[in-house]
Amino acid sequence: PNVVALHLDSRQTLWIGTEGAGLFAVDTRLPQPAAGRYRTKSPLNAVVQYKGLCSDGDSLLWLDTSQGLQRVNRLTRDVTTY
């Protein structure tokens, strides 16, 4: 997959937005970090293109996608699309 957006948050999680393969997360604190697809309560659309990623404190991740702005609560794994 083509990586189109990266963001390192305050928990040292590296977020990877792709073009057509979904959203991935890597815990960079681990001795051997590995990327895994990020799962939410309501599935994120894998075919979107992630244009930008940013976080707001420890719980919210904001996704700028080709289908609009999405907010992911990392504590509850709820997704809101605007």
Short mmCIF file of N, CA and C in Angstrom, two decimals, residues 3-81:
data_model
loop_
_atom_site.label_atom_id
_atom_site.label_comp_id
_atom_site.label_asym_id
_atom_site.label_seq_id
_atom_site.Cartn_x
_atom_site.Cartn_y
_atom_site.Cartn_z
N VAL A 3 1.84 4.68 1.43
CA VAL A 3 1.71 5.46 2.65
C VAL A 3 1.59 6.92 2.26
N VAL A 4 0.53 7.59 2.76
CA VAL A 4 0.30 8.98 2.37
C VAL A 4 0.28 9.93 3.56
N ALA A 5 0.23 9.40 4.79
CA ALA A 5 0.21 10.26 5.97
C ALA A 5 0.81 9.53 7.16
N LEU A 6 1.61 10.26 7.95
CA LEU A 6 2.23 9.73 9.16
C LEU A 6 2.02 10.70 10.31
N HIS A 7 1.85 10.15 11.52
CA HIS A 7 1.74 10.99 12.70
C HIS A 7 2.23 10.21 13.92
N LEU A 8 3.12 10.80 14.71
CA LEU A 8 3.60 10.22 15.96
C LEU A 8 2.92 10.96 17.10
N ASP A 9 2.11 10.23 17.90
CA ASP A 9 1.34 10.91 18.96
C ASP A 9 2.09 10.92 20.29
N SER A 10 1.45 11.47 21.31
CA SER A 10 2.09 11.63 22.62
C SER A 10 2.36 10.31 23.32
N ARG A 11 1.70 9.25 22.91
CA ARG A 11 1.94 7.91 23.47
C ARG A 11 3.00 7.14 22.70
N GLN A 12 3.63 7.82 21.75
CA GLN A 12 4.65 7.22 20.89
C GLN A 12 4.07 6.15 19.97
N THR A 13 2.80 6.32 19.61
CA THR A 13 2.19 5.47 18.59
C THR A 13 2.36 6.16 17.25
N LEU A 14 2.91 5.44 16.30
CA LEU A 14 3.05 5.95 14.95
C LEU A 14 1.82 5.54 14.16
N TRP A 15 1.07 6.52 13.67
CA TRP A 15 -0.13 6.29 12.87
C TRP A 15 0.25 6.37 11.41
N ILE A 16 -0.22 5.42 10.62
CA ILE A 16 0.12 5.34 9.20
C ILE A 16 -1.17 5.32 8.40
N GLY A 17 -1.40 6.35 7.62
CA GLY A 17 -2.55 6.41 6.73
C GLY A 17 -2.13 5.99 5.34
N THR A 18 -2.91 5.14 4.73
CA THR A 18 -2.55 4.63 3.41
C THR A 18 -3.59 5.03 2.36
N GLU A 19 -3.24 4.76 1.16
CA GLU A 19 -4.16 4.98 0.05
C GLU A 19 -4.76 3.64 -0.33
N GLY A 20 -5.95 3.35 0.20
CA GLY A 20 -6.63 2.14 -0.18
C GLY A 20 -6.40 0.91 0.68
N ALA A 21 -5.59 1.02 1.74
CA ALA A 21 -5.33 -0.17 2.59
C ALA A 21 -5.70 0.07 4.04
N GLY A 22 -6.23 1.24 4.38
CA GLY A 22 -6.68 1.50 5.74
C GLY A 22 -5.69 2.27 6.59
N LEU A 23 -5.98 2.24 7.89
CA LEU A 23 -5.19 2.95 8.89
C LEU A 23 -4.44 1.93 9.75
N PHE A 24 -3.16 2.19 9.98
CA PHE A 24 -2.33 1.29 10.76
C PHE A 24 -1.74 2.02 11.95
N ALA A 25 -1.42 1.27 13.00
CA ALA A 25 -0.80 1.84 14.19
C ALA A 25 0.41 0.99 14.57
N VAL A 26 1.46 1.67 15.03
CA VAL A 26 2.69 1.01 15.48
C VAL A 26 3.06 1.57 16.84
N ASP A 27 3.17 0.70 17.85
CA ASP A 27 3.64 1.12 19.17
C ASP A 27 5.16 1.14 19.12
N THR A 28 5.74 2.33 18.99
CA THR A 28 7.18 2.44 18.81
C THR A 28 7.96 2.19 20.10
N ARG A 29 7.26 2.01 21.22
CA ARG A 29 7.94 1.72 22.49
C ARG A 29 8.34 0.26 22.60
N LEU A 30 7.78 -0.58 21.77
CA LEU A 30 8.08 -2.00 21.81
C LEU A 30 9.48 -2.28 21.27
N PRO A 31 10.17 -3.32 21.78
CA PRO A 31 11.51 -3.64 21.27
C PRO A 31 11.52 -3.93 19.77
N GLN A 32 10.46 -4.59 19.27
CA GLN A 32 10.36 -4.88 17.84
C GLN A 32 8.98 -4.44 17.35
N PRO A 33 8.83 -3.14 17.09
CA PRO A 33 7.53 -2.62 16.67
C PRO A 33 7.05 -3.26 15.37
N ALA A 34 5.74 -3.49 15.28
CA ALA A 34 5.15 -4.03 14.06
C ALA A 34 3.85 -3.28 13.79
N ALA A 35 3.60 -3.01 12.53
CA ALA A 35 2.38 -2.30 12.14
C ALA A 35 1.20 -3.26 12.14
N GLY A 36 0.08 -2.79 12.68
CA GLY A 36 -1.15 -3.56 12.66
C GLY A 36 -2.30 -2.67 12.23
N ARG A 37 -3.25 -3.24 11.50
CA ARG A 37 -4.41 -2.46 11.06
C ARG A 37 -5.19 -2.02 12.29
N TYR A 38 -5.58 -0.75 12.33
CA TYR A 38 -6.31 -0.21 13.47
C TYR A 38 -7.79 -0.52 13.31
N ARG A 39 -8.37 -1.15 14.29
CA ARG A 39 -9.78 -1.55 14.27
C ARG A 39 -10.60 -0.62 15.15
N THR A 40 -11.77 -0.23 14.67
CA THR A 40 -12.69 0.62 15.43
C THR A 40 -14.04 -0.08 15.51
N LYS A 41 -14.95 0.48 16.34
CA LYS A 41 -16.29 -0.10 16.47
C LYS A 41 -17.02 -0.11 15.13
N SER A 42 -17.00 1.02 14.44
CA SER A 42 -17.57 1.07 13.10
C SER A 42 -16.38 1.15 12.15
N PRO A 43 -16.29 0.19 11.24
CA PRO A 43 -15.09 0.09 10.41
C PRO A 43 -14.77 1.37 9.65
N LEU A 44 -13.49 1.69 9.62
CA LEU A 44 -13.02 2.79 8.78
C LEU A 44 -13.01 2.28 7.35
N ASN A 45 -13.32 3.13 6.42
CA ASN A 45 -13.36 2.75 5.02
C ASN A 45 -11.94 2.62 4.49
N ALA A 46 -11.56 1.41 4.12
CA ALA A 46 -10.20 1.15 3.66
C ALA A 46 -9.89 1.79 2.31
N VAL A 47 -10.92 2.13 1.54
CA VAL A 47 -10.64 2.67 0.20
C VAL A 47 -10.40 4.17 0.20
N VAL A 48 -10.55 4.82 1.35
CA VAL A 48 -10.30 6.26 1.37
C VAL A 48 -8.81 6.53 1.34
N GLN A 49 -8.48 7.73 0.93
CA GLN A 49 -7.09 8.18 0.98
C GLN A 49 -6.95 9.08 2.19
N TYR A 50 -6.00 8.76 3.05
CA TYR A 50 -5.74 9.59 4.23
C TYR A 50 -4.80 10.71 3.81
N LYS A 51 -5.27 11.94 3.97
CA LYS A 51 -4.48 13.11 3.56
C LYS A 51 -3.68 13.68 4.71
N GLY A 52 -4.19 13.50 5.93
CA GLY A 52 -3.50 14.04 7.10
C GLY A 52 -3.99 13.37 8.37
N LEU A 53 -3.13 13.29 9.36
CA LEU A 53 -3.44 12.69 10.66
C LEU A 53 -2.90 13.60 11.75
N CYS A 54 -3.67 13.77 12.82
CA CYS A 54 -3.16 14.50 13.98
C CYS A 54 -3.92 14.02 15.21
N SER A 55 -3.35 14.27 16.39
CA SER A 55 -4.01 13.84 17.62
C SER A 55 -4.27 15.05 18.50
N ASP A 56 -5.24 14.87 19.39
CA ASP A 56 -5.66 15.93 20.29
C ASP A 56 -5.58 15.34 21.70
N GLY A 57 -4.47 15.54 22.38
CA GLY A 57 -4.29 14.93 23.69
C GLY A 57 -4.03 13.44 23.56
N ASP A 58 -4.51 12.68 24.55
CA ASP A 58 -4.25 11.24 24.55
C ASP A 58 -5.38 10.40 23.98
N SER A 59 -6.55 11.02 23.72
CA SER A 59 -7.68 10.17 23.34
C SER A 59 -8.21 10.35 21.93
N LEU A 60 -8.03 11.50 21.32
CA LEU A 60 -8.64 11.74 20.01
C LEU A 60 -7.61 11.74 18.88
N LEU A 61 -7.97 11.06 17.81
CA LEU A 61 -7.18 11.05 16.60
C LEU A 61 -8.05 11.63 15.49
N TRP A 62 -7.53 12.61 14.78
CA TRP A 62 -8.27 13.26 13.69
C TRP A 62 -7.71 12.79 12.36
N LEU A 63 -8.59 12.40 11.46
CA LEU A 63 -8.20 11.87 10.16
C LEU A 63 -8.78 12.76 9.06
N ASP A 64 -7.92 13.33 8.25
CA ASP A 64 -8.34 14.09 7.08
C ASP A 64 -8.34 13.10 5.92
N THR A 65 -9.53 12.77 5.42
CA THR A 65 -9.63 11.75 4.39
C THR A 65 -10.27 12.31 3.13
N SER A 66 -10.21 11.52 2.07
CA SER A 66 -10.84 11.91 0.81
C SER A 66 -12.36 11.92 0.93
N GLN A 67 -12.92 11.36 2.02
CA GLN A 67 -14.37 11.34 2.23
C GLN A 67 -14.79 12.22 3.39
N GLY A 68 -13.92 13.10 3.85
CA GLY A 68 -14.27 14.02 4.92
C GLY A 68 -13.40 13.86 6.15
N LEU A 69 -13.72 14.63 7.17
CA LEU A 69 -12.99 14.61 8.43
C LEU A 69 -13.57 13.55 9.35
N GLN A 70 -12.70 12.74 9.94
CA GLN A 70 -13.13 11.72 10.88
C GLN A 70 -12.41 11.91 12.20
N ARG A 71 -13.15 11.68 13.31
CA ARG A 71 -12.56 11.73 14.64
C ARG A 71 -12.68 10.34 15.24
N VAL A 72 -11.56 9.82 15.72
CA VAL A 72 -11.54 8.50 16.35
C VAL A 72 -11.18 8.69 17.82
N ASN A 73 -12.04 8.19 18.70
CA ASN A 73 -11.75 8.18 20.13
C ASN A 73 -10.98 6.89 20.39
N ARG A 74 -9.71 7.02 20.74
CA ARG A 74 -8.87 5.84 20.92
C ARG A 74 -9.23 5.05 22.19
N LEU A 75 -9.93 5.67 23.14
CA LEU A 75 -10.32 4.97 24.36
C LEU A 75 -11.55 4.09 24.12
N THR A 76 -12.54 4.61 23.36
CA THR A 76 -13.77 3.86 23.10
C THR A 76 -13.80 3.21 21.72
N ARG A 77 -12.92 3.66 20.84
CA ARG A 77 -12.83 3.21 19.45
C ARG A 77 -14.06 3.61 18.64
N ASP A 78 -14.74 4.67 19.09
CA ASP A 78 -15.86 5.24 18.33
C ASP A 78 -15.33 6.16 17.23
N VAL A 79 -16.05 6.19 16.11
CA VAL A 79 -15.67 7.04 14.97
C VAL A 79 -16.82 8.00 14.68
N THR A 80 -16.49 9.29 14.52
CA THR A 80 -17.46 10.30 14.11
C THR A 80 -16.97 10.89 12.80
N THR A 81 -17.86 10.94 11.80
CA THR A 81 -17.51 11.54 10.51
C THR A 81 -18.22 12.87 10.38
#
